[in-house]
PDB file of C-alpha atoms in Angstrom:
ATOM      1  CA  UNK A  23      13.798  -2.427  13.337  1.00 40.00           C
ATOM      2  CA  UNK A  24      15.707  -2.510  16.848  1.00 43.00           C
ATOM      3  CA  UNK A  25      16.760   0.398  16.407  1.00 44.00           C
ATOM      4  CA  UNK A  26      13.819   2.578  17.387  1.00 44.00           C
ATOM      5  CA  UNK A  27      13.936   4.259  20.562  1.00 46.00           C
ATOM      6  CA  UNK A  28      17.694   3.030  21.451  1.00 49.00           C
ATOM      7  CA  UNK A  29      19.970   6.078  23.641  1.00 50.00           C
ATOM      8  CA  UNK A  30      16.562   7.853  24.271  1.00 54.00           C
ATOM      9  CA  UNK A  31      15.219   5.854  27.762  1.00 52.00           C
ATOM     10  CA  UNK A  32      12.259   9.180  27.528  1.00 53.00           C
ATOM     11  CA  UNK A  33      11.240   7.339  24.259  1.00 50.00           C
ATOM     12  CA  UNK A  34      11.587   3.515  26.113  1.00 58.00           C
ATOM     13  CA  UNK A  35       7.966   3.222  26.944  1.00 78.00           C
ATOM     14  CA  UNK A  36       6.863   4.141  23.467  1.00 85.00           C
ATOM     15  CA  UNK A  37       9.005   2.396  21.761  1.00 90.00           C
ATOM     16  CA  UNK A  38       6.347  -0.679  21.237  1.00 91.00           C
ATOM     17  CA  UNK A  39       4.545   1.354  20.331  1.00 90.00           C
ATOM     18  CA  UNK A  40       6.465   2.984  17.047  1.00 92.00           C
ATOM     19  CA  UNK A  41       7.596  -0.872  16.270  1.00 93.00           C
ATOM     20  CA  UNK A  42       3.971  -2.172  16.139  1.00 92.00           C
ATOM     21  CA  UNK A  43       3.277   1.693  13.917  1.00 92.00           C
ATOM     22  CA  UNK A  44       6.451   0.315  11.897  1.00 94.00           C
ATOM     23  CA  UNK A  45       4.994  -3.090  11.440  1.00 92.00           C
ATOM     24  CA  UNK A  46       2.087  -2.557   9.712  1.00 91.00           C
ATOM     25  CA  UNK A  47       3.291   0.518   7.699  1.00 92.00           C
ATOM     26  CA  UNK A  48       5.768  -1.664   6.337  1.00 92.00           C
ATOM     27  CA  UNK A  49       3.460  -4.027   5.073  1.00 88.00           C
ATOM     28  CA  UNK A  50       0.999  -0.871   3.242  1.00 88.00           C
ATOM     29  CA  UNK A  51       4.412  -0.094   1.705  1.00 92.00           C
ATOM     30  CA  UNK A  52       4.344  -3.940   0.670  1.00 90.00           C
ATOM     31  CA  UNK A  53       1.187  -3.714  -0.471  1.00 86.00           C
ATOM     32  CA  UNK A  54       2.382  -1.313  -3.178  1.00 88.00           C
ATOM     33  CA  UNK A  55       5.792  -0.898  -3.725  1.00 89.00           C
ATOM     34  CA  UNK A  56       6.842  -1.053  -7.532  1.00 86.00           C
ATOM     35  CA  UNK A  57       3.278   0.328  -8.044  1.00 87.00           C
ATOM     36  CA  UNK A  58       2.974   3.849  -5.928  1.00 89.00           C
ATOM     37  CA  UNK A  59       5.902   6.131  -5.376  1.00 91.00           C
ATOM     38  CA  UNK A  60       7.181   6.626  -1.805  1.00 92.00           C
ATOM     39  CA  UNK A  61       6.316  10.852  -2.277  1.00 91.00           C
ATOM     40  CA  UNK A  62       2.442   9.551  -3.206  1.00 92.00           C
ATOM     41  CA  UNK A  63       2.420   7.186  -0.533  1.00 93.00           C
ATOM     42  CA  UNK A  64       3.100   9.820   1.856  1.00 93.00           C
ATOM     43  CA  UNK A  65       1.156  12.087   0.917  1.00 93.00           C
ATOM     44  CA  UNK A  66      -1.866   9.503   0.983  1.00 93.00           C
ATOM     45  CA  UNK A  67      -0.620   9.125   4.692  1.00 94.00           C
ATOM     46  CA  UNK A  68      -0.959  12.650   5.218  1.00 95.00           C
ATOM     47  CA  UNK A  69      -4.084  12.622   3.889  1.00 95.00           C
ATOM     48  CA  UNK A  70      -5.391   9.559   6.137  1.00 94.00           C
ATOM     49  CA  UNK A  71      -3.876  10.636   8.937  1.00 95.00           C
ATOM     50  CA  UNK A  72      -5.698  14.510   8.813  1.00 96.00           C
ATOM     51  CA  UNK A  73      -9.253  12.713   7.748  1.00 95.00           C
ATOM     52  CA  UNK A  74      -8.859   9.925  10.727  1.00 94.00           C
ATOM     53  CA  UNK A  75      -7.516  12.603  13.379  1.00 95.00           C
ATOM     54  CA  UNK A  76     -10.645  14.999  12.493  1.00 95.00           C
ATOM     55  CA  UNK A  77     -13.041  11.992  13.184  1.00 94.00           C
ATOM     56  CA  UNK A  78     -11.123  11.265  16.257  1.00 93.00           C
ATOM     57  CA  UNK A  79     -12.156  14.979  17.418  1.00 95.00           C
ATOM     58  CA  UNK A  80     -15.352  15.135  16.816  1.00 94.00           C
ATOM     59  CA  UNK A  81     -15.879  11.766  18.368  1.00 90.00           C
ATOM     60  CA  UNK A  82     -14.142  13.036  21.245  1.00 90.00           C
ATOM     61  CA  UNK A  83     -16.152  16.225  21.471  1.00 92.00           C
ATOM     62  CA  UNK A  84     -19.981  15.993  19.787  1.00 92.00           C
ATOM     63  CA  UNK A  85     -20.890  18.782  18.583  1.00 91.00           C
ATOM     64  CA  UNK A  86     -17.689  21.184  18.782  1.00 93.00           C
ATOM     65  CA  UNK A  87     -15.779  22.282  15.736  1.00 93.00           C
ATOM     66  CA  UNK A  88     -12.672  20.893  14.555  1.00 94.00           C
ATOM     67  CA  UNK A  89     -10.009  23.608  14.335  1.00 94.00           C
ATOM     68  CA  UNK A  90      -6.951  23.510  12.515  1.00 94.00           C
ATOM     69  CA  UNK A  91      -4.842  23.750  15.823  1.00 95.00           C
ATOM     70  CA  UNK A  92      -6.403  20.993  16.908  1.00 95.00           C
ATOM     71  CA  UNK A  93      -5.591  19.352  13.833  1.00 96.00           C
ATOM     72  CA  UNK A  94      -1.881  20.289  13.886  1.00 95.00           C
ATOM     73  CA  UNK A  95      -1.782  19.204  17.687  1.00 95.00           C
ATOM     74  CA  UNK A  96      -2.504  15.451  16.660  1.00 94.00           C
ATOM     75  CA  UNK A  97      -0.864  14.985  13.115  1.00 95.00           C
ATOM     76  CA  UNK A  98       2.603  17.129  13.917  1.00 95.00           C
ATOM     77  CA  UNK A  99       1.811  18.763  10.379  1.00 95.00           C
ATOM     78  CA  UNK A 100       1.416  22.746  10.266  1.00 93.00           C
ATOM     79  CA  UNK A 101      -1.384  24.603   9.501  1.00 91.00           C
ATOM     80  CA  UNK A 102      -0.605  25.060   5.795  1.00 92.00           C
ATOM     81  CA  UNK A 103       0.025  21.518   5.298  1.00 94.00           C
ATOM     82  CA  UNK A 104      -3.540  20.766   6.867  1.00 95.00           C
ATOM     83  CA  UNK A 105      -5.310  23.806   4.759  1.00 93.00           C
ATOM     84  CA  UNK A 106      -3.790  22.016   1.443  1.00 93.00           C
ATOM     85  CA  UNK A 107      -4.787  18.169   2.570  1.00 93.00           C
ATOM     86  CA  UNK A 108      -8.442  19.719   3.079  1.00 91.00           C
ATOM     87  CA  UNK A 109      -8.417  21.322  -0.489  1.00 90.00           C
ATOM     88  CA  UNK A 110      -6.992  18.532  -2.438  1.00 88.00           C
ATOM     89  CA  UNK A 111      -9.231  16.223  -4.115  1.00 82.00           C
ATOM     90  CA  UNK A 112      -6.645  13.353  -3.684  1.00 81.00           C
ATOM     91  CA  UNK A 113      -6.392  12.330  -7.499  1.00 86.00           C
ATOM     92  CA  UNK A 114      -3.060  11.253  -8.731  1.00 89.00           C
ATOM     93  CA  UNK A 115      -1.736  10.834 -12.589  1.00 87.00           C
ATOM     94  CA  UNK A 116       0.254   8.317 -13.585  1.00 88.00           C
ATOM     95  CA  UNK A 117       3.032  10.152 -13.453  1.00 89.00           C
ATOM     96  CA  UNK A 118       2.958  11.018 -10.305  1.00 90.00           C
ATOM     97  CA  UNK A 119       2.599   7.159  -9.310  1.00 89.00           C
ATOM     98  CA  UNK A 120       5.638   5.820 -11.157  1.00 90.00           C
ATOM     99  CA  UNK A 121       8.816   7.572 -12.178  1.00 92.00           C
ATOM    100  CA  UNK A 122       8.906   4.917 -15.032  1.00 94.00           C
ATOM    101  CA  UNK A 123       4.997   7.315 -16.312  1.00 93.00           C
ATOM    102  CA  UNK A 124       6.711  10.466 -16.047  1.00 94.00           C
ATOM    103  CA  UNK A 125       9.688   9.931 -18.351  1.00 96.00           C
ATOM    104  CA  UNK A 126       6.851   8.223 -20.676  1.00 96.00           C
ATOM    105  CA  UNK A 127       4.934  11.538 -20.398  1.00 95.00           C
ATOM    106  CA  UNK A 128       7.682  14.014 -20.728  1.00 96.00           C
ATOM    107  CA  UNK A 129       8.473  12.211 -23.825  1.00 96.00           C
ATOM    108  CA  UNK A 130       5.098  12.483 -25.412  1.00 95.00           C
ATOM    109  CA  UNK A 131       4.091  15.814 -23.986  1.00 95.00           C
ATOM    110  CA  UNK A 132       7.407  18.256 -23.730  1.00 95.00           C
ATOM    111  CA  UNK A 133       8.721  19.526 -27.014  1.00 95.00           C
ATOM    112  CA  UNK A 134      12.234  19.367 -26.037  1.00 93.00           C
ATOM    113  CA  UNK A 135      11.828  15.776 -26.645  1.00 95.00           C
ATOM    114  CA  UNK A 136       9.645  15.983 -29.909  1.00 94.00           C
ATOM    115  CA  UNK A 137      10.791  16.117 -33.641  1.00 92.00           C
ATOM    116  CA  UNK A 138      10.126  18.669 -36.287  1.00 90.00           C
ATOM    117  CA  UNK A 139       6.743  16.980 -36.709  1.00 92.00           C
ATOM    118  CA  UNK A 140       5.772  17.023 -33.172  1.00 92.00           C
ATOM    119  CA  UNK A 141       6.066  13.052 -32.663  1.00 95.00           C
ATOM    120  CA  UNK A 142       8.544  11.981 -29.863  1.00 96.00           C
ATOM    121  CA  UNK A 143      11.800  12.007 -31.206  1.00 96.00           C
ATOM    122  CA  UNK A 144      14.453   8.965 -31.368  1.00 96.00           C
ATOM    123  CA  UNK A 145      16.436   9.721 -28.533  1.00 96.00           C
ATOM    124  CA  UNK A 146      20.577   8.474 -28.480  1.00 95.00           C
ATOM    125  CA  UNK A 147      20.665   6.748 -24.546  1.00 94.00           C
ATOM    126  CA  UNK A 148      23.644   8.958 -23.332  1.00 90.00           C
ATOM    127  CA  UNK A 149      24.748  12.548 -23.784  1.00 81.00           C
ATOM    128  CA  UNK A 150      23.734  15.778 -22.574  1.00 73.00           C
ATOM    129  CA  UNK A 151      20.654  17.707 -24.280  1.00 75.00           C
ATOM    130  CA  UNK A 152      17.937  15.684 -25.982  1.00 90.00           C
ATOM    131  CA  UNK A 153      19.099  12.654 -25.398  1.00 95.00           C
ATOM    132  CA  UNK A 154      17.558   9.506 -23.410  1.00 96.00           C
ATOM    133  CA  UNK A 155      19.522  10.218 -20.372  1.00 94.00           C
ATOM    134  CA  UNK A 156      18.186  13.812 -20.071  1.00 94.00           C
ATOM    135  CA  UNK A 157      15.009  12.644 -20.197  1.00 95.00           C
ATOM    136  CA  UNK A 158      14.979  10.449 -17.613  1.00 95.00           C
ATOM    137  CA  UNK A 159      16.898  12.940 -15.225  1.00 93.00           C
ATOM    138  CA  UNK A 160      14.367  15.762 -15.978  1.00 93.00           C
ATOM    139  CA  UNK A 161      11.063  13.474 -15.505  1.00 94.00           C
ATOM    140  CA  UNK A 162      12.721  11.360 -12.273  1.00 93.00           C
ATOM    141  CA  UNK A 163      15.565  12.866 -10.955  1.00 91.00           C
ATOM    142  CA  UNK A 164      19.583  13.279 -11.140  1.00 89.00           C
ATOM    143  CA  UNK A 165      19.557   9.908  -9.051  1.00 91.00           C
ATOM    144  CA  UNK A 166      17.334   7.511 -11.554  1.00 92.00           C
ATOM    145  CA  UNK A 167      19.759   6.369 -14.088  1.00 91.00           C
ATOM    146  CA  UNK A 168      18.892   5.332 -17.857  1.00 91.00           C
ATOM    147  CA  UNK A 169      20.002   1.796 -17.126  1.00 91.00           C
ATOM    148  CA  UNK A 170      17.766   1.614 -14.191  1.00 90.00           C
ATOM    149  CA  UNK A 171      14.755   2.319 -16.246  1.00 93.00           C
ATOM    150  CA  UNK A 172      15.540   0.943 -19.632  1.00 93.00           C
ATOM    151  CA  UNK A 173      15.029  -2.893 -18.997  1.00 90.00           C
ATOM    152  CA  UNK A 174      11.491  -2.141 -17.277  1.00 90.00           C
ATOM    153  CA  UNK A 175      10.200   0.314 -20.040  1.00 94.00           C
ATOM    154  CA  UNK A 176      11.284  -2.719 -23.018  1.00 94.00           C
ATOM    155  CA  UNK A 177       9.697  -5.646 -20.860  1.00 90.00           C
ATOM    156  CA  UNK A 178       6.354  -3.428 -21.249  1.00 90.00           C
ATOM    157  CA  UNK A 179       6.675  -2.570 -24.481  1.00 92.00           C
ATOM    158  CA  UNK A 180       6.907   1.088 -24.190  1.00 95.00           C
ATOM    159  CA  UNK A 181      10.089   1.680 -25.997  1.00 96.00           C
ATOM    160  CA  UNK A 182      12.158   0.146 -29.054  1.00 95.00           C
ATOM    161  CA  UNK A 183      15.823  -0.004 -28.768  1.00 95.00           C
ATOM    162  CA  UNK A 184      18.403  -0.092 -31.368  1.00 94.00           C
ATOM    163  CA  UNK A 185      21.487  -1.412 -29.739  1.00 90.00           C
ATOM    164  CA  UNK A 186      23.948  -0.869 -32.495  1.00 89.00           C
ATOM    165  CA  UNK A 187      22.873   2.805 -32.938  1.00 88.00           C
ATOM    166  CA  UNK A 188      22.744   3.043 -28.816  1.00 92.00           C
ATOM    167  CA  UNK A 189      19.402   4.880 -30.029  1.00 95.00           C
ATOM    168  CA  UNK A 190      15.791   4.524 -28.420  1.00 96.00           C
ATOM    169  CA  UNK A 191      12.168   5.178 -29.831  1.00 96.00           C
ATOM    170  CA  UNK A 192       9.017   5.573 -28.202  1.00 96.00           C
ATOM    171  CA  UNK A 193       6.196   3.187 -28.830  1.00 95.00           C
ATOM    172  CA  UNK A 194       3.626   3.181 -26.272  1.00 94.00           C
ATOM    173  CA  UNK A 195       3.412   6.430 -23.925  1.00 94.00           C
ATOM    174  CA  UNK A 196       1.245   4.286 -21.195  1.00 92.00           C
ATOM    175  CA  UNK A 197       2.943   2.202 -18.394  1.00 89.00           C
ATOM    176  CA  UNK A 198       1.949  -0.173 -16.113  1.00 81.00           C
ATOM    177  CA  UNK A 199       3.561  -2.523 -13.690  1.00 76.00           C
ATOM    178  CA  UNK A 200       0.450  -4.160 -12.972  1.00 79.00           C
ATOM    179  CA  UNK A 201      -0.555  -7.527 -14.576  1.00 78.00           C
ATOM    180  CA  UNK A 202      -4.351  -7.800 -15.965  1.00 76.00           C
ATOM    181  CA  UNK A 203      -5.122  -9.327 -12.977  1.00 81.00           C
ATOM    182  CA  UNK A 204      -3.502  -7.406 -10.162  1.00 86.00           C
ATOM    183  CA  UNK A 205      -6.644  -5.094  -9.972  1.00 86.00           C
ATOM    184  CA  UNK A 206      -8.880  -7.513  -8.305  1.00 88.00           C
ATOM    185  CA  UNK A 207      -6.515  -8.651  -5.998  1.00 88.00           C
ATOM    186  CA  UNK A 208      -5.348  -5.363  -5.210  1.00 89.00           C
ATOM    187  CA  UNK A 209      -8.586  -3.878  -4.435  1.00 91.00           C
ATOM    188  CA  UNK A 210     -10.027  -7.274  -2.849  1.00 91.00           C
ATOM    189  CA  UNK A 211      -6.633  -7.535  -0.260  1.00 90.00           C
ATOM    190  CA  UNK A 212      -6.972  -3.645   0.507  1.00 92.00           C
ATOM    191  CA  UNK A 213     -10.509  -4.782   1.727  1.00 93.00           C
ATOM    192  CA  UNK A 214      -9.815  -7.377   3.764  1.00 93.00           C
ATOM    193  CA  UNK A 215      -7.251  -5.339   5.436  1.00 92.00           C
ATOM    194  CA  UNK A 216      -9.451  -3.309   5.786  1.00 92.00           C
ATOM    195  CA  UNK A 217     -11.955  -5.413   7.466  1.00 94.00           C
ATOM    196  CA  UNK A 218      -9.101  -6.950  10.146  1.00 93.00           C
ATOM    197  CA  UNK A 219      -7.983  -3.510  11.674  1.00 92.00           C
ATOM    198  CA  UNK A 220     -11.842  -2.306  11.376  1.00 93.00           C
ATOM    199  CA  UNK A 221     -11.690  -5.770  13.903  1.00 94.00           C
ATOM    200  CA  UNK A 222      -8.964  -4.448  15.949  1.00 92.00           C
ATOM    201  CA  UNK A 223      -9.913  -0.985  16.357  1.00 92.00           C
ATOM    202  CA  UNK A 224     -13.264  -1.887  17.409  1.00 93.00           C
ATOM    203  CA  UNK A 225     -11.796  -4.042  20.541  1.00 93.00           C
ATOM    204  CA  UNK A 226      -9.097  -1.609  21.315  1.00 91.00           C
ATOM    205  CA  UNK A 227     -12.665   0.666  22.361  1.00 89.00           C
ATOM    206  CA  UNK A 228     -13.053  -1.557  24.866  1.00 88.00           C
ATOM    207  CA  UNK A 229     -10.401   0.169  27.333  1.00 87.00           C
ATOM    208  CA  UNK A 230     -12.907   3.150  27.708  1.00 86.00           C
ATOM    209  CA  UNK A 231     -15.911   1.580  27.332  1.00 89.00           C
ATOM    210  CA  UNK A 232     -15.929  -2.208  29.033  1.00 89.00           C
ATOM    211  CA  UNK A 233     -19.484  -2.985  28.170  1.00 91.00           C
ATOM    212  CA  UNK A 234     -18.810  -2.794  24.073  1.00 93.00           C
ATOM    213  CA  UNK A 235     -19.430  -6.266  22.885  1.00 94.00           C
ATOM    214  CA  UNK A 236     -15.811  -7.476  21.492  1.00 94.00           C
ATOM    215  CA  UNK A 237     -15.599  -8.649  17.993  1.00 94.00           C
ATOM    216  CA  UNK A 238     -13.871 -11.963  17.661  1.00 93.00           C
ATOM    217  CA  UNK A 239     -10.126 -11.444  15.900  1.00 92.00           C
ATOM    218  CA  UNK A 240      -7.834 -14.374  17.153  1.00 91.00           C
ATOM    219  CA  UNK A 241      -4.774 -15.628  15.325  1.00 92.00           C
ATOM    220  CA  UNK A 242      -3.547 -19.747  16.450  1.00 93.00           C
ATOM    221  CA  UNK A 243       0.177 -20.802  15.026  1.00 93.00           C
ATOM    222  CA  UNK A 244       2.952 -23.057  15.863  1.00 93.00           C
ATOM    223  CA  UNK A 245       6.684 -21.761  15.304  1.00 90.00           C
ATOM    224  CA  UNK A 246       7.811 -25.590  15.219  1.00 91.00           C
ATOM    225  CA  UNK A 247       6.128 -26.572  12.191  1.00 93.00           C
ATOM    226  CA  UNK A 248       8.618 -29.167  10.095  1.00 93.00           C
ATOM    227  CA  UNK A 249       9.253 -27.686   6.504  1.00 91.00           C
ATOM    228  CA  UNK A 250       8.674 -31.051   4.569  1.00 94.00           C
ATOM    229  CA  UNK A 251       4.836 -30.882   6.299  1.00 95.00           C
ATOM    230  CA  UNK A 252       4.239 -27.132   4.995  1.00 95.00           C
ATOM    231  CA  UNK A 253       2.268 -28.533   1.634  1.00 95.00           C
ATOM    232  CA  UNK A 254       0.048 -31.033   3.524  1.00 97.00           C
ATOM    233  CA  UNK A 255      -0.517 -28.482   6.515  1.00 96.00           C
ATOM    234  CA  UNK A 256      -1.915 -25.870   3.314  1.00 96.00           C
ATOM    235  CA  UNK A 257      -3.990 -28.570   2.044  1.00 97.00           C
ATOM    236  CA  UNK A 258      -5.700 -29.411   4.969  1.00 97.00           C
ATOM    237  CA  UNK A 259      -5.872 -26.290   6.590  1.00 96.00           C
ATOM    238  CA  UNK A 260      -7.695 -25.180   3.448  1.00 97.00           C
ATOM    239  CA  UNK A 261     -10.317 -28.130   3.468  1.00 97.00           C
ATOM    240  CA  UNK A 262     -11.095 -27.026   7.188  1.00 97.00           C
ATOM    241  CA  UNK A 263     -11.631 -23.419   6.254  1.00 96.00           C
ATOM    242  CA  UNK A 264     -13.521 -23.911   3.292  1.00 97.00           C
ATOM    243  CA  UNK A 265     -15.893 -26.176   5.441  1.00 97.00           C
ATOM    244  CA  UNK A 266     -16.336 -23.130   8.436  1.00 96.00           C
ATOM    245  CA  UNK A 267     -17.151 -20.689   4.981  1.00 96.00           C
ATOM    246  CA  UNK A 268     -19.514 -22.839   3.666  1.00 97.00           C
ATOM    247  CA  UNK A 269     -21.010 -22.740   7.696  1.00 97.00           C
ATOM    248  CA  UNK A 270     -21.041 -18.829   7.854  1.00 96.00           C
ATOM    249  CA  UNK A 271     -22.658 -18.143   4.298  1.00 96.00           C
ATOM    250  CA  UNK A 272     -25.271 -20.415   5.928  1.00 97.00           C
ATOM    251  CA  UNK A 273     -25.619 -18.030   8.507  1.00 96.00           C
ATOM    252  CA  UNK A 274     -25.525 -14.664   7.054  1.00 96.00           C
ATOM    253  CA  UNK A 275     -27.997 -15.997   4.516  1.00 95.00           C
ATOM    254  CA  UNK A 276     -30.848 -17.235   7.410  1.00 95.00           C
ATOM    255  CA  UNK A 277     -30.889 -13.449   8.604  1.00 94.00           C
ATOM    256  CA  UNK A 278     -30.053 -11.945   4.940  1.00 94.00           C
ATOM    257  CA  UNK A 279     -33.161  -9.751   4.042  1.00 92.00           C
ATOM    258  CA  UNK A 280     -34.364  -9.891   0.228  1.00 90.00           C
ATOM    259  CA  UNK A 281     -35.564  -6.055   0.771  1.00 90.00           C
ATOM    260  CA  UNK A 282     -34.332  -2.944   2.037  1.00 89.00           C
ATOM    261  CA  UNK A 283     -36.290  -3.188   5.397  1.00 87.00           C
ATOM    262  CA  UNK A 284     -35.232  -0.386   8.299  1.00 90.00           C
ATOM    263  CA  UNK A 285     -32.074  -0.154   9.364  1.00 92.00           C
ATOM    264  CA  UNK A 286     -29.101  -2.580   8.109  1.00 94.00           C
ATOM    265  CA  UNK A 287     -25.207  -2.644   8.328  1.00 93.00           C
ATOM    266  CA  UNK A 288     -23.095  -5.106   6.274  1.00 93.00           C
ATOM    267  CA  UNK A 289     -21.986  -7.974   8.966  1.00 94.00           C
ATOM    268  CA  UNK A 290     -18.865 -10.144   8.067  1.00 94.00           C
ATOM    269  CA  UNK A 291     -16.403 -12.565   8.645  1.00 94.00           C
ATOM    270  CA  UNK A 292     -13.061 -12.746   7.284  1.00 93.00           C
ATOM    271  CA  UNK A 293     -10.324 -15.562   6.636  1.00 93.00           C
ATOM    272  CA  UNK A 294      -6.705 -15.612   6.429  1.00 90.00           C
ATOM    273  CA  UNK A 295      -3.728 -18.306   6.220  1.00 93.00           C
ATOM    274  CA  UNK A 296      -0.014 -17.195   6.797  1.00 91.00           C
ATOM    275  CA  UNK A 297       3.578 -18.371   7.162  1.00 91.00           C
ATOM    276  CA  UNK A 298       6.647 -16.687   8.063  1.00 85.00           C
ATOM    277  CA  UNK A 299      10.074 -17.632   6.547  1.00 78.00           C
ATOM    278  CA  UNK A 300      12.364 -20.182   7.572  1.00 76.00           C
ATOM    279  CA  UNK A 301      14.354 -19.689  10.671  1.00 62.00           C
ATOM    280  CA  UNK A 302      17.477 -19.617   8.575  1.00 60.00           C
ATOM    281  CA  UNK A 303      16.213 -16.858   6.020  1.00 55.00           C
ATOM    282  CA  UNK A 304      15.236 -14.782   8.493  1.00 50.00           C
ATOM    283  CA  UNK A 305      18.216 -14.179  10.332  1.00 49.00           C
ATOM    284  CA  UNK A 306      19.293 -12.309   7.577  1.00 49.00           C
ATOM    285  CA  UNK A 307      16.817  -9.896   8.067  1.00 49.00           C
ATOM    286  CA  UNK A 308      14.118  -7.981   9.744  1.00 51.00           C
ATOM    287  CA  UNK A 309      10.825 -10.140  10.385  1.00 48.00           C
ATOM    288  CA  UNK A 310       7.457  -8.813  10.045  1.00 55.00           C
TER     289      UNK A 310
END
């Protein structure tokens, strides 16, 4: 990521700036990679970006209308782009998450792939025509090959193959890369990522208005840590933790009303524990 902003000194002063941008998009794409295509991701962004930069405006300016100009101004996207993001409802199939749910589709749905009696057809891997290759170049693309589908759609049990034959059946027309319990941790570590930039966000205020009361968000680490200590550093890190939970549910729960009572805001405090890779594995590549 050293790259950014290199031969352009205009861009030198901003380039922070993109890196720290960089930096946390790469971890969103992370976050769901194998899961949501790159084309839904972006347009999720897009989305985001247009809701996030109309707040922005009317916080800026009570009272005034937000105009599509001023839109485009802020997000770099034209006017079209901005008219669509407004009108879409922002629901995506699972086809258009995962290239591995459109070929399943296409297979089910789209009668060049059917039989006489409907039913998805048994489809020979390679060829042109109806064949398992065409398939997967009309649902993903001339650049997703059979092979690099094939061993993901058997490990699911989507599809039977016959090796001999060189011949593939359909069994199950749903896919999903997700394990039973991916969900909850999905939706619980969107939260709490959530929760840390709500954290940050709140304290960057503070350059325009000094007298907002910060919010506490402070990170402590050591870079010399010995490897063989790692485990017992986890452990007892964990123990301490625990304890200062146990400390703030004690808290929240004194000043926790029973009954809806006026007005009330959800108040919250959020933990974390994290390690970066070994000095010798990273040199190898970019850090986080």
């Amino acid at each position: 990521m050293n790259r950014i902003g290199q031969g352009n000194p205009k861009n030198a002063d901003n380039s922070w700036l993109v890196e720290a941008a960089s930096r946390v998009l790469r971890l969103a794409v992370k976050f769901v990679v194998g899961k949501v295509t790159c084309a839904v991701l972006i347009e999720l962004l897009k989305e985001a970006y247009v809701t996030e930069a109309a707040r922005f405006l009317q916080q800026k300016s009570p009272g005034k209308p937000v105009t599509n100009s001023a839109l485009a101004a802020l997000s770099g996207l034209d006017g079209r782009a901005i008219k669509e993001i407004k009108e879409s409802k922002g629901e995506y199939t699972d086809a258009e998450l995962c290239a591995e749910a459109a070929i399943l589709e296409m297979w089910a749905t789209n009668p060049l792939f059917q039989d006489e009696r409907g039913r998805p057809a048994e489809l020979r891997i390679h060829g042109p025509g109806r064949t398992f290759q065409g398939l997967v170049r009309r649902a993903a693309g001339r650049a997703v090959t059979p092979q690099t589908v094939l061993d993901d759609l058997l490990g699911n049990d989507n599809i039977k193959l016959d090796k001999e034959a060189a011949v593939v059946s359909l069994c199950s027309p749903h896919f999903s890369s997700l394990n039973p319990s991916d969900k909850a941790m999905i939706v619980a570590g969107s939260h709490a990522t959530n929760r840390l930039m709500k954290s940050i966000t709140h304290n960057m205020k503070r350059t325009k208005d000094p007298d907002l009361t910060p919010w506490l968000q402070k990170d402590r680490w050591s870079v010399r840590i010995p490897v063989e200590r790692v485990e017992a550093i986890r452990a007892e890190i964990r123990e301490v933790l625990e304890k200062n939970v146990d400390e703030v549910v004690g808290v929240l729960g004194r000043e926790e009303q029973t009954t809806t009572q006026g007005q009330q805001v959800n108040v919250g405090v959020g933990w974390y524990y994290w390690e970066d890779e070994p000095e010798k594995d990273r040199n190898s590549k970019d850090s986080d």
